[in-house]
Amino acid sequence: MEIPVTVSKFASICTMGANASTLEKEIGPEQFPVNEHYFGLINFGNTCYCNSVLQALYFCCPFREKVLVCESQPRTKESLLTCLADLFHSIATQKKKVGVIPPKKFITRLRKENELFDNILQQDVHEFLNYLLNTIADILQEERKQEKQNGRLPNGNIDNENNNSTPDPTWVHEIFQETLTNETRYLTCETISNLSVDLEQNTSITHCLRGFGNTETLCGEYKYYCEECRSKQEAHKRMKRFKYMDQFHRYTKLSYRVVFPLELCLFNTSGYATNPDRMYDLVAVVVHCGSSPKRGHYIAIVESHDFWLLFDDDIVEKIVAQNSESGYILSYQSQD
């Protein structure tokens, strides 16, 4: 199936899950990481897409640290960022090491902000991940803009720069700035539509990434519809997102066998010789079980302190790392 690849440098009430004591025994008191917490998240009706992504992001340590810093900063307006920070802080400050937490405040805010998620239908984890990261980045840039308009930067210095300049990159950009996405560039208006890595059957993620920079021109009957211009345009396309099955009249999951390693060499596909190849470690996998992105169930498998854990909503289990044929989002962390 299609696997979007994410590359990273990377007040709730607590209830105990039935497997909590078992998990503590499996890890062992001597091996249990200091100041670490492993909490499942309650499902509020097909919110596994949200729970699995939140677990993967929580165990992206650079991201978690930045979000927790946000929790300590005063903000007058509730947002997805403040709700995420409250959730992360609630997990990180629990007295117990394992258990279950209901992310109700975050889910409520998510449904309030975006009608796409304001239902009990299954959602696509890739769409949710993109929306969440983009929203947080927008919030941070807006805060930065307001600080500039007030003539003062976060460090207390006076800002004399032009307020109309391009927004500065945020820590979201710094952490996920090498996120790989495919793009469709419309040749008339130059609008870019981000897509995700296409896969081939009986291959590897490394092989798929090698072809990431290949460009295909879409013209004639294959023109793309541009939302900005509201018309079909010629476009340059890099990969497809889902496989459209004529017999089903819909996009469907490709159950291809694609090998992805625990250690990945990300080859330079930018065309710039100065960009070296880099090594990454697999730190999280969001797994999809089902026939299509809008149906089925999502779970997260994360690496924490040299062992692997499976997060299935409120269930948390220690597992042996293994390749998953149903991996949907892979999170790799740069070794440097």
PDB file of N, CA and C in Angstrom, residues 268-336:
ATOM      1  N   ASN A 268      20.368  11.620  -1.723  1.00  0.00           N
ATOM      2  CA  ASN A 268      20.160  12.974  -2.208  1.00  0.00           C
ATOM      3  C   ASN A 268      19.362  12.928  -3.502  1.00  0.00           C
ATOM      4  N   THR A 269      18.118  13.428  -3.444  1.00  0.00           N
ATOM      5  CA  THR A 269      17.276  13.447  -4.648  1.00  0.00           C
ATOM      6  C   THR A 269      16.998  14.866  -5.122  1.00  0.00           C
ATOM      7  N   SER A 270      17.651  15.848  -4.493  1.00  0.00           N
ATOM      8  CA  SER A 270      17.364  17.239  -4.805  1.00  0.00           C
ATOM      9  C   SER A 270      18.050  17.732  -6.061  1.00  0.00           C
ATOM     10  N   GLY A 271      19.088  16.993  -6.502  1.00  0.00           N
ATOM     11  CA  GLY A 271      19.842  17.439  -7.659  1.00  0.00           C
ATOM     12  C   GLY A 271      21.013  18.328  -7.294  1.00  0.00           C
ATOM     13  N   TYR A 272      21.144  18.666  -6.013  1.00  0.00           N
ATOM     14  CA  TYR A 272      22.259  19.498  -5.566  1.00  0.00           C
ATOM     15  C   TYR A 272      23.353  18.605  -4.994  1.00  0.00           C
ATOM     16  N   ALA A 273      24.534  18.698  -5.563  1.00  0.00           N
ATOM     17  CA  ALA A 273      25.638  17.834  -5.155  1.00  0.00           C
ATOM     18  C   ALA A 273      26.094  18.120  -3.735  1.00  0.00           C
ATOM     19  N   THR A 274      25.790  19.332  -3.233  1.00  0.00           N
ATOM     20  CA  THR A 274      26.231  19.696  -1.882  1.00  0.00           C
ATOM     21  C   THR A 274      25.392  19.046  -0.793  1.00  0.00           C
ATOM     22  N   ASN A 275      24.253  18.468  -1.158  1.00  0.00           N
ATOM     23  CA  ASN A 275      23.402  17.800  -0.172  1.00  0.00           C
ATOM     24  C   ASN A 275      23.817  16.343  -0.032  1.00  0.00           C
ATOM     25  N   PRO A 276      24.408  15.960   1.096  1.00  0.00           N
ATOM     26  CA  PRO A 276      24.896  14.587   1.250  1.00  0.00           C
ATOM     27  C   PRO A 276      23.783  13.610   1.578  1.00  0.00           C
ATOM     28  N   ASP A 277      24.064  12.326   1.353  1.00  0.00           N
ATOM     29  CA  ASP A 277      23.153  11.286   1.828  1.00  0.00           C
ATOM     30  C   ASP A 277      23.171  11.306   3.359  1.00  0.00           C
ATOM     31  N   ARG A 278      22.034  10.924   3.975  1.00  0.00           N
ATOM     32  CA  ARG A 278      21.959  10.944   5.424  1.00  0.00           C
ATOM     33  C   ARG A 278      21.350   9.653   5.936  1.00  0.00           C
ATOM     34  N   MET A 279      21.733   9.294   7.166  1.00  0.00           N
ATOM     35  CA  MET A 279      21.249   8.065   7.777  1.00  0.00           C
ATOM     36  C   MET A 279      20.168   8.383   8.801  1.00  0.00           C
ATOM     37  N   TYR A 280      19.120   7.527   8.808  1.00  0.00           N
ATOM     38  CA  TYR A 280      17.979   7.714   9.701  1.00  0.00           C
ATOM     39  C   TYR A 280      17.626   6.396  10.378  1.00  0.00           C
ATOM     40  N   ASP A 281      17.062   6.506  11.584  1.00  0.00           N
ATOM     41  CA  ASP A 281      16.570   5.353  12.326  1.00  0.00           C
ATOM     42  C   ASP A 281      15.051   5.387  12.372  1.00  0.00           C
ATOM     43  N   LEU A 282      14.435   4.234  12.174  1.00  0.00           N
ATOM     44  CA  LEU A 282      12.983   4.134  12.286  1.00  0.00           C
ATOM     45  C   LEU A 282      12.578   4.284  13.747  1.00  0.00           C
ATOM     46  N   VAL A 283      11.655   5.216  14.028  1.00  0.00           N
ATOM     47  CA  VAL A 283      11.249   5.460  15.416  1.00  0.00           C
ATOM     48  C   VAL A 283       9.756   5.256  15.637  1.00  0.00           C
ATOM     49  N   ALA A 284       8.969   5.223  14.562  1.00  0.00           N
ATOM     50  CA  ALA A 284       7.532   5.007  14.725  1.00  0.00           C
ATOM     51  C   ALA A 284       6.911   4.556  13.414  1.00  0.00           C
ATOM     52  N   VAL A 285       5.875   3.723  13.535  1.00  0.00           N
ATOM     53  CA  VAL A 285       5.105   3.271  12.377  1.00  0.00           C
ATOM     54  C   VAL A 285       3.627   3.358  12.738  1.00  0.00           C
ATOM     55  N   VAL A 286       2.859   4.034  11.909  1.00  0.00           N
ATOM     56  CA  VAL A 286       1.408   3.999  12.049  1.00  0.00           C
ATOM     57  C   VAL A 286       0.897   2.935  11.088  1.00  0.00           C
ATOM     58  N   VAL A 287       0.223   1.951  11.626  1.00  0.00           N
ATOM     59  CA  VAL A 287      -0.221   0.785  10.850  1.00  0.00           C
ATOM     60  C   VAL A 287      -1.706   0.902  10.558  1.00  0.00           C
ATOM     61  N   HIS A 288      -2.081   0.598   9.326  1.00  0.00           N
ATOM     62  CA  HIS A 288      -3.492   0.603   8.934  1.00  0.00           C
ATOM     63  C   HIS A 288      -3.966  -0.824   8.712  1.00  0.00           C
ATOM     64  N   CYS A 289      -5.094  -1.163   9.305  1.00  0.00           N
ATOM     65  CA  CYS A 289      -5.724  -2.469   9.119  1.00  0.00           C
ATOM     66  C   CYS A 289      -7.076  -2.241   8.458  1.00  0.00           C
ATOM     67  N   GLY A 290      -7.263  -2.743   7.250  1.00  0.00           N
ATOM     68  CA  GLY A 290      -8.522  -2.530   6.554  1.00  0.00           C
ATOM     69  C   GLY A 290      -8.305  -2.413   5.057  1.00  0.00           C
ATOM     70  N   SER A 291      -9.375  -2.136   4.324  1.00  0.00           N
ATOM     71  CA  SER A 291      -9.324  -2.156   2.869  1.00  0.00           C
ATOM     72  C   SER A 291      -9.114  -0.801   2.220  1.00  0.00           C
ATOM     73  N   SER A 292      -9.375   0.295   2.959  1.00  0.00           N
ATOM     74  CA  SER A 292      -9.208   1.617   2.370  1.00  0.00           C
ATOM     75  C   SER A 292      -8.846   2.604   3.468  1.00  0.00           C
ATOM     76  N   PRO A 293      -8.269   3.766   3.100  1.00  0.00           N
ATOM     77  CA  PRO A 293      -7.853   4.746   4.110  1.00  0.00           C
ATOM     78  C   PRO A 293      -9.001   5.277   4.953  1.00  0.00           C
ATOM     79  N   LYS A 294     -10.226   5.232   4.441  1.00  0.00           N
ATOM     80  CA  LYS A 294     -11.377   5.756   5.176  1.00  0.00           C
ATOM     81  C   LYS A 294     -12.049   4.693   6.042  1.00  0.00           C
ATOM     82  N   ARG A 295     -11.533   3.470   5.997  1.00  0.00           N
ATOM     83  CA  ARG A 295     -12.126   2.389   6.779  1.00  0.00           C
ATOM     84  C   ARG A 295     -11.028   1.628   7.507  1.00  0.00           C
ATOM     85  N   GLY A 296     -11.440   0.804   8.458  1.00  0.00           N
ATOM     86  CA  GLY A 296     -10.462  -0.017   9.149  1.00  0.00           C
ATOM     87  C   GLY A 296     -10.044   0.576  10.482  1.00  0.00           C
ATOM     88  N   HIS A 297      -8.822   0.263  10.884  1.00  0.00           N
ATOM     89  CA  HIS A 297      -8.342   0.635  12.211  1.00  0.00           C
ATOM     90  C   HIS A 297      -6.870   1.009  12.129  1.00  0.00           C
ATOM     91  N   TYR A 298      -6.480   1.972  12.967  1.00  0.00           N
ATOM     92  CA  TYR A 298      -5.090   2.420  13.013  1.00  0.00           C
ATOM     93  C   TYR A 298      -4.485   2.135  14.376  1.00  0.00           C
ATOM     94  N   ILE A 299      -3.235   1.712  14.386  1.00  0.00           N
ATOM     95  CA  ILE A 299      -2.467   1.547  15.612  1.00  0.00           C
ATOM     96  C   ILE A 299      -1.087   2.165  15.387  1.00  0.00           C
ATOM     97  N   ALA A 300      -0.378   2.411  16.461  1.00  0.00           N
ATOM     98  CA  ALA A 300       0.965   2.976  16.360  1.00  0.00           C
ATOM     99  C   ALA A 300       1.969   2.047  17.016  1.00  0.00           C
ATOM    100  N   ILE A 301       3.115   1.891  16.373  1.00  0.00           N
ATOM    101  CA  ILE A 301       4.236   1.138  16.931  1.00  0.00           C
ATOM    102  C   ILE A 301       5.388   2.121  17.072  1.00  0.00           C
ATOM    103  N   VAL A 302       5.881   2.323  18.285  1.00  0.00           N
ATOM    104  CA  VAL A 302       6.919   3.328  18.503  1.00  0.00           C
ATOM    105  C   VAL A 302       8.125   2.724  19.213  1.00  0.00           C
ATOM    106  N   GLU A 303       9.273   3.314  18.940  1.00  0.00           N
ATOM    107  CA  GLU A 303      10.509   2.933  19.624  1.00  0.00           C
ATOM    108  C   GLU A 303      10.754   3.905  20.761  1.00  0.00           C
ATOM    109  N   SER A 304      11.028   3.388  21.946  1.00  0.00           N
ATOM    110  CA  SER A 304      11.292   4.229  23.105  1.00  0.00           C
ATOM    111  C   SER A 304      12.371   3.592  23.959  1.00  0.00           C
ATOM    112  N   HIS A 305      13.494   4.267  24.055  1.00  0.00           N
ATOM    113  CA  HIS A 305      14.583   3.795  24.914  1.00  0.00           C
ATOM    114  C   HIS A 305      15.001   2.362  24.560  1.00  0.00           C
ATOM    115  N   ASP A 306      15.161   2.114  23.273  1.00  0.00           N
ATOM    116  CA  ASP A 306      15.704   0.843  22.757  1.00  0.00           C
ATOM    117  C   ASP A 306      14.746  -0.336  22.848  1.00  0.00           C
ATOM    118  N   PHE A 307      13.466  -0.096  23.100  1.00  0.00           N
ATOM    119  CA  PHE A 307      12.498  -1.178  22.940  1.00  0.00           C
ATOM    120  C   PHE A 307      11.255  -0.621  22.258  1.00  0.00           C
ATOM    121  N   TRP A 308      10.422  -1.544  21.752  1.00  0.00           N
ATOM    122  CA  TRP A 308       9.283  -1.154  20.931  1.00  0.00           C
ATOM    123  C   TRP A 308       7.972  -1.398  21.673  1.00  0.00           C
ATOM    124  N   LEU A 309       7.023  -0.469  21.466  1.00  0.00           N
ATOM    125  CA  LEU A 309       5.717  -0.555  22.103  1.00  0.00           C
ATOM    126  C   LEU A 309       4.627  -0.433  21.052  1.00  0.00           C
ATOM    127  N   LEU A 310       3.548  -1.165  21.258  1.00  0.00           N
ATOM    128  CA  LEU A 310       2.376  -1.081  20.395  1.00  0.00           C
ATOM    129  C   LEU A 310       1.277  -0.333  21.134  1.00  0.00           C
ATOM    130  N   PHE A 311       0.765   0.730  20.506  1.00  0.00           N
ATOM    131  CA  PHE A 311      -0.324   1.522  21.076  1.00  0.00           C
ATOM    132  C   PHE A 311      -1.571   1.300  20.238  1.00  0.00           C
ATOM    133  N   ASP A 312      -2.531   0.603  20.814  1.00  0.00           N
ATOM    134  CA  ASP A 312      -3.801   0.325  20.151  1.00  0.00           C
ATOM    135  C   ASP A 312      -4.898   0.984  20.980  1.00  0.00           C
ATOM    136  N   ASP A 313      -5.098   2.284  20.746  1.00  0.00           N
ATOM    137  CA  ASP A 313      -6.000   3.091  21.575  1.00  0.00           C
ATOM    138  C   ASP A 313      -5.617   2.983  23.043  1.00  0.00           C
ATOM    139  N   ASP A 314      -6.466   2.361  23.886  1.00  0.00           N
ATOM    140  CA  ASP A 314      -6.177   2.297  25.325  1.00  0.00           C
ATOM    141  C   ASP A 314      -5.256   1.141  25.705  1.00  0.00           C
ATOM    142  N   ILE A 315      -4.878   0.322  24.740  1.00  0.00           N
ATOM    143  CA  ILE A 315      -4.008  -0.827  25.015  1.00  0.00           C
ATOM    144  C   ILE A 315      -2.567  -0.490  24.665  1.00  0.00           C
ATOM    145  N   VAL A 316      -1.639  -0.797  25.575  1.00  0.00           N
ATOM    146  CA  VAL A 316      -0.215  -0.577  25.336  1.00  0.00           C
ATOM    147  C   VAL A 316       0.517  -1.869  25.645  1.00  0.00           C
ATOM    148  N   GLU A 317       1.297  -2.345  24.692  1.00  0.00           N
ATOM    149  CA  GLU A 317       2.016  -3.608  24.863  1.00  0.00           C
ATOM    150  C   GLU A 317       3.456  -3.467  24.393  1.00  0.00           C
ATOM    151  N   LYS A 318       4.346  -4.151  25.072  1.00  0.00           N
ATOM    152  CA  LYS A 318       5.728  -4.231  24.618  1.00  0.00           C
ATOM    153  C   LYS A 318       5.822  -5.344  23.585  1.00  0.00           C
ATOM    154  N   ILE A 319       6.489  -5.060  22.450  1.00  0.00           N
ATOM    155  CA  ILE A 319       6.564  -6.032  21.371  1.00  0.00           C
ATOM    156  C   ILE A 319       7.993  -6.143  20.862  1.00  0.00           C
ATOM    157  N   VAL A 320       8.221  -7.140  20.035  1.00  0.00           N
ATOM    158  CA  VAL A 320       9.495  -7.300  19.349  1.00  0.00           C
ATOM    159  C   VAL A 320       9.386  -6.593  18.008  1.00  0.00           C
ATOM    160  N   ALA A 321      10.351  -5.757  17.684  1.00  0.00           N
ATOM    161  CA  ALA A 321      10.308  -4.995  16.432  1.00  0.00           C
ATOM    162  C   ALA A 321      10.304  -5.948  15.247  1.00  0.00           C
ATOM    163  N   GLN A 322       9.406  -5.686  14.296  1.00  0.00           N
ATOM    164  CA  GLN A 322       9.340  -6.502  13.103  1.00  0.00           C
ATOM    165  C   GLN A 322       8.749  -5.686  11.961  1.00  0.00           C
ATOM    166  N   ASN A 323       9.005  -6.129  10.730  1.00  0.00           N
ATOM    167  CA  ASN A 323       8.488  -5.431   9.564  1.00  0.00           C
ATOM    168  C   ASN A 323       6.973  -5.624   9.491  1.00  0.00           C
ATOM    169  N   SER A 324       6.248  -4.575   9.137  1.00  0.00           N
ATOM    170  CA  SER A 324       4.805  -4.648   9.005  1.00  0.00           C
ATOM    171  C   SER A 324       4.403  -4.380   7.567  1.00  0.00           C
ATOM    172  N   GLU A 325       3.646  -5.286   6.974  1.00  0.00           N
ATOM    173  CA  GLU A 325       3.209  -5.098   5.603  1.00  0.00           C
ATOM    174  C   GLU A 325       2.105  -4.053   5.503  1.00  0.00           C
ATOM    175  N   SER A 326       1.565  -3.637   6.631  1.00  0.00           N
ATOM    176  CA  SER A 326       0.481  -2.660   6.613  1.00  0.00           C
ATOM    177  C   SER A 326       0.934  -1.304   7.132  1.00  0.00           C
ATOM    178  N   GLY A 327       2.233  -1.056   7.134  1.00  0.00           N
ATOM    179  CA  GLY A 327       2.733   0.243   7.550  1.00  0.00           C
ATOM    180  C   GLY A 327       2.175   1.341   6.660  1.00  0.00           C
ATOM    181  N   TYR A 328       1.685   2.412   7.252  1.00  0.00           N
ATOM    182  CA  TYR A 328       1.060   3.495   6.483  1.00  0.00           C
ATOM    183  C   TYR A 328       1.875   4.777   6.561  1.00  0.00           C
ATOM    184  N   ILE A 329       2.332   5.123   7.764  1.00  0.00           N
ATOM    185  CA  ILE A 329       3.240   6.252   7.920  1.00  0.00           C
ATOM    186  C   ILE A 329       4.489   5.763   8.659  1.00  0.00           C
ATOM    187  N   LEU A 330       5.640   6.030   8.084  1.00  0.00           N
ATOM    188  CA  LEU A 330       6.911   5.692   8.703  1.00  0.00           C
ATOM    189  C   LEU A 330       7.582   6.963   9.189  1.00  0.00           C
ATOM    190  N   SER A 331       8.011   6.979  10.427  1.00  0.00           N
ATOM    191  CA  SER A 331       8.736   8.136  10.984  1.00  0.00           C
ATOM    192  C   SER A 331      10.185   7.750  11.228  1.00  0.00           C
ATOM    193  N   TYR A 332      11.069   8.429  10.529  1.00  0.00           N
ATOM    194  CA  TYR A 332      12.508   8.201  10.681  1.00  0.00           C
ATOM    195  C   TYR A 332      13.161   9.420  11.311  1.00  0.00           C
ATOM    196  N   GLN A 333      14.120   9.161  12.192  1.00  0.00           N
ATOM    197  CA  GLN A 333      14.819  10.232  12.870  1.00  0.00           C
ATOM    198  C   GLN A 333      16.279  10.260  12.430  1.00  0.00           C
ATOM    199  N   SER A 334      16.758  11.445  12.096  1.00  0.00           N
ATOM    200  CA  SER A 334      18.128  11.593  11.634  1.00  0.00           C
ATOM    201  C   SER A 334      19.117  11.176  12.721  1.00  0.00           C
ATOM    202  N   GLN A 335      20.158  10.446  12.324  1.00  0.00           N
ATOM    203  CA  GLN A 335      21.166  10.011  13.298  1.00  0.00           C
ATOM    204  C   GLN A 335      22.047  11.151  13.772  1.00  0.00           C
ATOM    205  N   ASP A 336      22.083  12.246  13.008  1.00  0.00           N
ATOM    206  CA  ASP A 336      22.908  13.380  13.425  1.00  0.00           C
ATOM    207  C   ASP A 336      22.078  14.514  13.979  1.00  0.00           C
TER     208      ASP A 336
END
